[in-house]
mmCIF file of C-alpha atoms in Angstrom:
data_model
loop_
_atom_site.group_PDB
_atom_site.id
_atom_site.type_symbol
_atom_site.label_atom_id
_atom_site.label_comp_id
_atom_site.label_asym_id
_atom_site.label_seq_id
_atom_site.Cartn_x
_atom_site.Cartn_y
_atom_site.Cartn_z
ATOM 1 C CA GLN A 1221 90.886 76.573 78.789
ATOM 2 C CA VAL A 1222 87.428 77.886 79.563
ATOM 3 C CA GLN A 1223 86.067 80.689 77.421
ATOM 4 C CA LEU A 1224 83.446 82.968 78.938
ATOM 5 C CA VAL A 1225 81.082 84.730 76.540
ATOM 6 C CA GLN A 1226 78.799 87.436 77.879
ATOM 7 C CA SER A 1227 75.552 88.874 76.580
ATOM 8 C CA GLY A 1228 75.497 92.093 74.593
ATOM 9 C CA ALA A 1229 75.407 95.744 75.583
ATOM 10 C CA GLU A 1230 72.242 97.174 77.114
ATOM 11 C CA VAL A 1231 70.704 100.585 77.686
ATOM 12 C CA LYS A 1232 68.418 100.795 80.698
ATOM 13 C CA LYS A 1233 66.181 103.394 82.334
ATOM 14 C CA PRO A 1234 66.754 104.404 85.949
ATOM 15 C CA GLY A 1235 64.718 102.225 88.299
ATOM 16 C CA SER A 1236 64.593 99.302 85.874
ATOM 17 C CA SER A 1237 66.382 95.939 86.117
ATOM 18 C CA MET A 1238 69.018 94.215 84.022
ATOM 19 C CA LYS A 1239 70.207 90.635 83.619
ATOM 20 C CA VAL A 1240 73.610 89.784 82.168
ATOM 21 C CA SER A 1241 74.577 86.270 81.144
ATOM 22 C CA CYS A 1242 77.958 84.567 81.034
ATOM 23 C CA THR A 1243 78.258 81.283 79.120
ATOM 24 C CA ALA A 1244 81.241 78.981 79.534
ATOM 25 C CA SER A 1245 82.619 76.820 76.766
ATOM 26 C CA GLY A 1246 85.622 74.585 76.365
ATOM 27 C CA GLY A 1247 85.917 73.351 79.915
ATOM 28 C CA THR A 1248 84.250 72.408 83.179
ATOM 29 C CA PHE A 1249 81.798 75.033 84.335
ATOM 30 C CA SER A 1250 80.098 74.080 87.551
ATOM 31 C CA ILE A 1251 83.085 73.293 89.781
ATOM 32 C CA TYR A 1252 84.620 76.775 89.570
ATOM 33 C CA VAL A 1253 83.405 79.951 91.214
ATOM 34 C CA VAL A 1254 82.078 82.598 88.840
ATOM 35 C CA ASN A 1255 82.836 86.134 90.014
ATOM 36 C CA TRP A 1256 81.090 89.288 88.861
ATOM 37 C CA VAL A 1257 83.192 92.445 88.699
ATOM 38 C CA ARG A 1258 82.275 95.845 87.330
ATOM 39 C CA GLN A 1259 84.263 98.792 86.036
ATOM 40 C CA ALA A 1260 82.731 102.256 85.855
ATOM 41 C CA PRO A 1261 84.071 104.580 83.138
ATOM 42 C CA GLY A 1262 87.688 105.499 83.865
ATOM 43 C CA GLN A 1263 87.585 103.687 87.213
ATOM 44 C CA GLY A 1264 89.090 100.599 88.819
ATOM 45 C CA LEU A 1265 87.590 97.158 89.258
ATOM 46 C CA GLU A 1266 84.872 96.496 91.833
ATOM 47 C CA TRP A 1267 83.904 93.006 93.007
ATOM 48 C CA MET A 1268 80.147 92.491 93.228
ATOM 49 C CA GLY A 1269 79.668 88.866 94.179
ATOM 50 C CA ALA A 1270 80.311 85.258 93.251
ATOM 51 C CA ILE A 1271 78.475 81.980 92.750
ATOM 52 C CA LEU A 1272 79.606 78.358 92.842
ATOM 53 C CA PRO A 1273 77.350 76.780 90.199
ATOM 54 C CA MET A 1274 77.736 73.207 91.463
ATOM 55 C CA TYR A 1275 75.952 74.070 94.710
ATOM 56 C CA GLY A 1276 74.279 77.351 93.819
ATOM 57 C CA THR A 1277 75.933 78.965 96.817
ATOM 58 C CA THR A 1278 76.583 82.677 96.623
ATOM 59 C CA ASN A 1279 78.696 85.368 98.260
ATOM 60 C CA TYR A 1280 77.687 89.002 97.780
ATOM 61 C CA ALA A 1281 79.588 92.195 98.454
ATOM 62 C CA GLN A 1282 77.759 94.094 101.188
ATOM 63 C CA LYS A 1283 77.291 97.063 98.855
ATOM 64 C CA PHE A 1284 75.213 94.967 96.451
ATOM 65 C CA GLN A 1285 73.435 92.697 98.936
ATOM 66 C CA GLY A 1286 69.711 92.814 98.220
ATOM 67 C CA ARG A 1287 70.128 94.498 94.844
ATOM 68 C CA ILE A 1288 71.802 91.754 92.838
ATOM 69 C CA THR A 1289 70.920 88.109 92.394
ATOM 70 C CA LEU A 1290 73.407 85.597 91.044
ATOM 71 C CA THR A 1291 72.184 82.365 89.535
ATOM 72 C CA ALA A 1292 73.626 79.607 87.373
ATOM 73 C CA ASP A 1293 72.256 76.961 85.035
ATOM 74 C CA GLU A 1294 74.535 73.936 84.995
ATOM 75 C CA SER A 1295 72.733 72.399 82.030
ATOM 76 C CA THR A 1296 73.726 75.285 79.756
ATOM 77 C CA GLY A 1297 76.937 76.309 81.507
ATOM 78 C CA THR A 1298 75.577 79.814 82.015
ATOM 79 C CA ALA A 1299 75.801 82.169 84.966
ATOM 80 C CA TYR A 1300 73.517 85.181 85.370
ATOM 81 C CA MET A 1301 73.774 88.463 87.233
ATOM 82 C CA GLU A 1302 70.526 90.344 87.773
ATOM 83 C CA MET A 1303 70.528 93.853 89.232
ATOM 84 C CA SER A 1304 67.435 95.776 90.234
ATOM 85 C CA THR A 1305 66.616 99.449 90.787
ATOM 86 C CA LEU A 1306 69.274 100.703 88.405
ATOM 87 C CA ARG A 1307 70.808 104.138 88.978
ATOM 88 C CA PHE A 1308 72.870 106.387 86.703
ATOM 89 C CA GLU A 1309 75.985 105.411 88.661
ATOM 90 C CA ASP A 1310 75.486 101.753 87.700
ATOM 91 C CA THR A 1311 76.684 102.638 84.210
ATOM 92 C CA ALA A 1312 79.694 100.367 83.812
ATOM 93 C CA ILE A 1313 81.210 97.395 82.065
ATOM 94 C CA TYR A 1314 80.203 94.222 83.869
ATOM 95 C CA TYR A 1315 82.555 91.250 83.739
ATOM 96 C CA CYS A 1316 82.252 87.636 84.769
ATOM 97 C CA ALA A 1317 85.528 85.987 85.745
ATOM 98 C CA ARG A 1318 86.354 82.437 86.727
ATOM 99 C CA GLY A 1319 87.559 81.872 90.262
ATOM 100 C CA GLY A 1320 88.942 78.828 92.026
ATOM 101 C CA PHE A 1321 87.179 75.908 93.649
ATOM 102 C CA ASP A 1322 86.005 78.029 96.570
ATOM 103 C CA PHE A 1323 85.113 81.637 97.315
ATOM 104 C CA TRP A 1324 88.269 82.617 99.182
ATOM 105 C CA SER A 1325 90.196 84.190 96.326
ATOM 106 C CA PRO A 1326 90.048 86.922 93.677
ATOM 107 C CA PRO A 1327 89.426 85.764 90.102
ATOM 108 C CA GLN A 1328 92.042 83.223 89.050
ATOM 109 C CA GLY A 1329 91.121 82.335 85.512
ATOM 110 C CA ASP A 1330 89.561 83.638 82.355
ATOM 111 C CA TRP A 1331 87.378 86.720 82.120
ATOM 112 C CA GLY A 1332 84.408 87.333 79.881
ATOM 113 C CA GLN A 1333 84.656 90.053 77.267
ATOM 114 C CA GLY A 1334 82.512 92.402 79.344
ATOM 115 C CA THR A 1335 78.992 93.780 78.950
ATOM 116 C CA LEU A 1336 78.496 97.531 78.781
ATOM 117 C CA VAL A 1337 75.379 98.618 80.620
ATOM 118 C CA THR A 1338 74.368 102.237 80.238
ATOM 119 C CA VAL A 1339 71.739 103.685 82.555
ATOM 120 C CA SER A 1340 70.144 106.675 80.885
ATOM 121 C CA SER A 1341 66.812 108.428 80.949
ATOM 122 C CA GLN B 893 87.782 104.737 96.811
ATOM 123 C CA SER B 894 89.619 101.440 96.435
ATOM 124 C CA VAL B 895 90.677 99.373 99.448
ATOM 125 C CA LEU B 896 94.129 98.644 98.011
ATOM 126 C CA THR B 897 96.289 101.625 97.080
ATOM 127 C CA GLN B 898 98.167 101.809 93.795
ATOM 128 C CA PRO B 899 99.884 104.774 92.147
ATOM 129 C CA PRO B 900 97.572 106.064 89.396
ATOM 130 C CA SER B 901 100.352 106.135 86.830
ATOM 131 C CA ALA B 902 103.811 104.818 86.053
ATOM 132 C CA SER B 903 106.095 105.132 83.075
ATOM 133 C CA GLY B 904 109.320 103.850 81.600
ATOM 134 C CA THR B 905 111.293 103.647 78.399
ATOM 135 C CA PRO B 906 111.720 100.492 76.302
ATOM 136 C CA GLY B 907 114.125 98.055 77.940
ATOM 137 C CA GLN B 908 113.787 99.639 81.365
ATOM 138 C CA ARG B 909 112.554 97.929 84.552
ATOM 139 C CA VAL B 910 109.431 99.333 86.182
ATOM 140 C CA THR B 911 107.887 98.451 89.545
ATOM 141 C CA ILE B 912 104.265 99.064 90.536
ATOM 142 C CA SER B 913 103.270 98.965 94.199
ATOM 143 C CA CYS B 914 100.048 97.862 95.875
ATOM 144 C CA SER B 915 99.482 98.730 99.509
ATOM 145 C CA GLY B 916 96.911 97.168 101.820
ATOM 146 C CA ASN B 917 96.569 96.103 105.442
ATOM 147 C CA SER B 918 96.633 93.080 107.712
ATOM 148 C CA SER B 919 93.186 91.832 106.662
ATOM 149 C CA ASN B 920 93.999 91.649 102.957
ATOM 150 C CA ILE B 921 97.584 91.658 101.650
ATOM 151 C CA GLY B 922 99.019 90.994 105.095
ATOM 152 C CA SER B 923 97.265 87.641 105.365
ATOM 153 C CA ASN B 924 96.276 86.589 101.850
ATOM 154 C CA SER B 925 97.755 86.083 98.402
ATOM 155 C CA VAL B 926 97.960 88.930 95.921
ATOM 156 C CA PHE B 927 96.878 88.702 92.309
ATOM 157 C CA TRP B 928 97.792 91.031 89.448
ATOM 158 C CA TYR B 929 95.829 91.649 86.268
ATOM 159 C CA GLN B 930 96.814 93.333 83.020
ATOM 160 C CA GLN B 931 94.130 95.267 81.154
ATOM 161 C CA LEU B 932 95.113 96.312 77.654
ATOM 162 C CA PRO B 933 93.161 99.243 76.177
ATOM 163 C CA GLU B 934 89.529 98.421 75.467
ATOM 164 C CA THR B 935 89.870 94.806 76.612
ATOM 165 C CA ALA B 936 88.956 92.698 79.639
ATOM 166 C CA PRO B 937 91.479 92.181 82.429
ATOM 167 C CA LYS B 938 93.746 89.161 82.165
ATOM 168 C CA LEU B 939 95.404 87.318 85.050
ATOM 169 C CA LEU B 940 99.105 88.181 85.074
ATOM 170 C CA ILE B 941 100.371 87.029 88.468
ATOM 171 C CA ASP B 942 98.704 84.398 90.616
ATOM 172 C CA LYS B 943 99.216 83.919 94.383
ATOM 173 C CA ASN B 944 101.881 86.610 94.914
ATOM 174 C CA ASN B 945 104.472 85.428 92.410
ATOM 175 C CA GLN B 946 103.146 82.657 90.151
ATOM 176 C CA ARG B 947 102.957 83.297 86.412
ATOM 177 C CA PRO B 948 100.098 81.544 84.586
ATOM 178 C CA SER B 949 101.013 79.697 81.442
ATOM 179 C CA GLY B 950 101.863 82.075 78.607
ATOM 180 C CA VAL B 951 102.880 85.059 80.759
ATOM 181 C CA PRO B 952 106.459 86.110 79.924
ATOM 182 C CA ASP B 953 109.054 85.871 82.674
ATOM 183 C CA ARG B 954 109.633 89.624 82.291
ATOM 184 C CA PHE B 955 106.704 89.935 84.702
ATOM 185 C CA SER B 956 107.289 89.084 88.346
ATOM 186 C CA GLY B 957 105.420 89.581 91.608
ATOM 187 C CA SER B 958 106.529 89.860 95.209
ATOM 188 C CA LYS B 959 105.027 90.647 98.588
ATOM 189 C CA SER B 960 106.391 92.104 101.795
ATOM 190 C CA GLY B 961 104.172 92.610 104.810
ATOM 191 C CA THR B 962 101.111 94.558 103.726
ATOM 192 C CA SER B 963 102.506 95.629 100.345
ATOM 193 C CA ALA B 964 102.916 93.860 97.036
ATOM 194 C CA PHE B 965 104.916 94.717 93.967
ATOM 195 C CA LEU B 966 104.705 93.978 90.268
ATOM 196 C CA ALA B 967 107.971 94.285 88.366
ATOM 197 C CA ILE B 968 108.225 94.450 84.611
ATOM 198 C CA SER B 969 111.693 94.137 83.149
ATOM 199 C CA GLY B 970 112.775 94.705 79.542
ATOM 200 C CA LEU B 971 109.808 97.041 79.072
ATOM 201 C CA ARG B 972 108.095 96.833 75.677
ATOM 202 C CA SER B 973 105.564 99.059 73.976
ATOM 203 C CA GLU B 974 102.955 96.305 74.194
ATOM 204 C CA ASP B 975 103.181 96.445 77.999
ATOM 205 C CA GLU B 976 101.321 99.756 77.920
ATOM 206 C CA ALA B 977 98.174 98.924 79.879
ATOM 207 C CA ASN B 978 96.371 99.299 83.179
ATOM 208 C CA TYR B 979 97.585 97.014 85.956
ATOM 209 C CA HIS B 980 95.325 96.041 88.846
ATOM 210 C CA CYS B 981 96.146 94.276 92.095
ATOM 211 C CA ALA B 982 93.668 92.268 94.183
ATOM 212 C CA ALA B 983 93.579 90.207 97.357
ATOM 213 C CA TRP B 984 91.007 88.459 99.495
ATOM 214 C CA ASP B 985 89.986 90.631 102.436
ATOM 215 C CA ASP B 986 89.007 88.800 105.634
ATOM 216 C CA SER B 987 87.179 91.832 107.044
ATOM 217 C CA VAL B 988 84.679 92.006 104.162
ATOM 218 C CA SER B 989 84.755 88.303 103.172
ATOM 219 C CA GLY B 990 85.414 89.159 99.566
ATOM 220 C CA PRO B 991 88.186 90.177 97.181
ATOM 221 C CA VAL B 992 89.257 93.824 97.067
ATOM 222 C CA PHE B 993 91.016 95.613 94.237
ATOM 223 C CA GLY B 994 93.416 98.491 93.832
ATOM 224 C CA GLY B 995 92.419 101.498 91.757
ATOM 225 C CA GLY B 996 94.694 100.435 88.908
ATOM 226 C CA THR B 997 97.966 101.852 87.578
ATOM 227 C CA LYS B 998 98.198 103.118 84.030
ATOM 228 C CA LEU B 999 101.613 102.225 82.630
ATOM 229 C CA THR B 1000 102.922 104.364 79.806
ATOM 230 C CA VAL B 1001 105.886 103.268 77.715
ATOM 231 C CA LEU B 1002 107.617 106.443 76.600
#
């Protein structure tokens, strides 16, 4: 069973950028899709995008296209989500979650513990 | 506003059976599998039901999923206090080429 461990909480200024990491242990990393999902305070889950580390191919939600960049480092089993031009409404818990062997599915496996990002002036 | 529609809340007493609905359309639930996640307070979501009605290893058989047309349902029988959580549904959506989620249902065990 793969365990996903995310980087720690961050406080960011509006207009700045953030980069969250998600490191897999205990299983095969690169053959499964890694999804990124966020949850604003008191809200539901929102899919942001996904990456298949083995090929580096990505699929972004239209809402985040151009503002997030997903990357992965197979050598360390780590996926990254970078978001630019942060706004107050980006305050949320950001999760990585394992998918299947292709993009055409919601998360199917383990989730990271979540990274709280607070955007505050 | 979420693409899939769930009731914001549900409740039941210990031992009771509760059903949570998830409504979509032909581009998501109507043509793709539905997944359910359980999110206990202050924790990350956890996969509860896979591909409409499959329980991952370790999920009690008190939890079951079904789908009919453009709606899906999560049933919890023999309700326990530890079932108190938020439940989220999700499905791939062909029109946006990505997964979409419901707004979540907060289940209270009275």
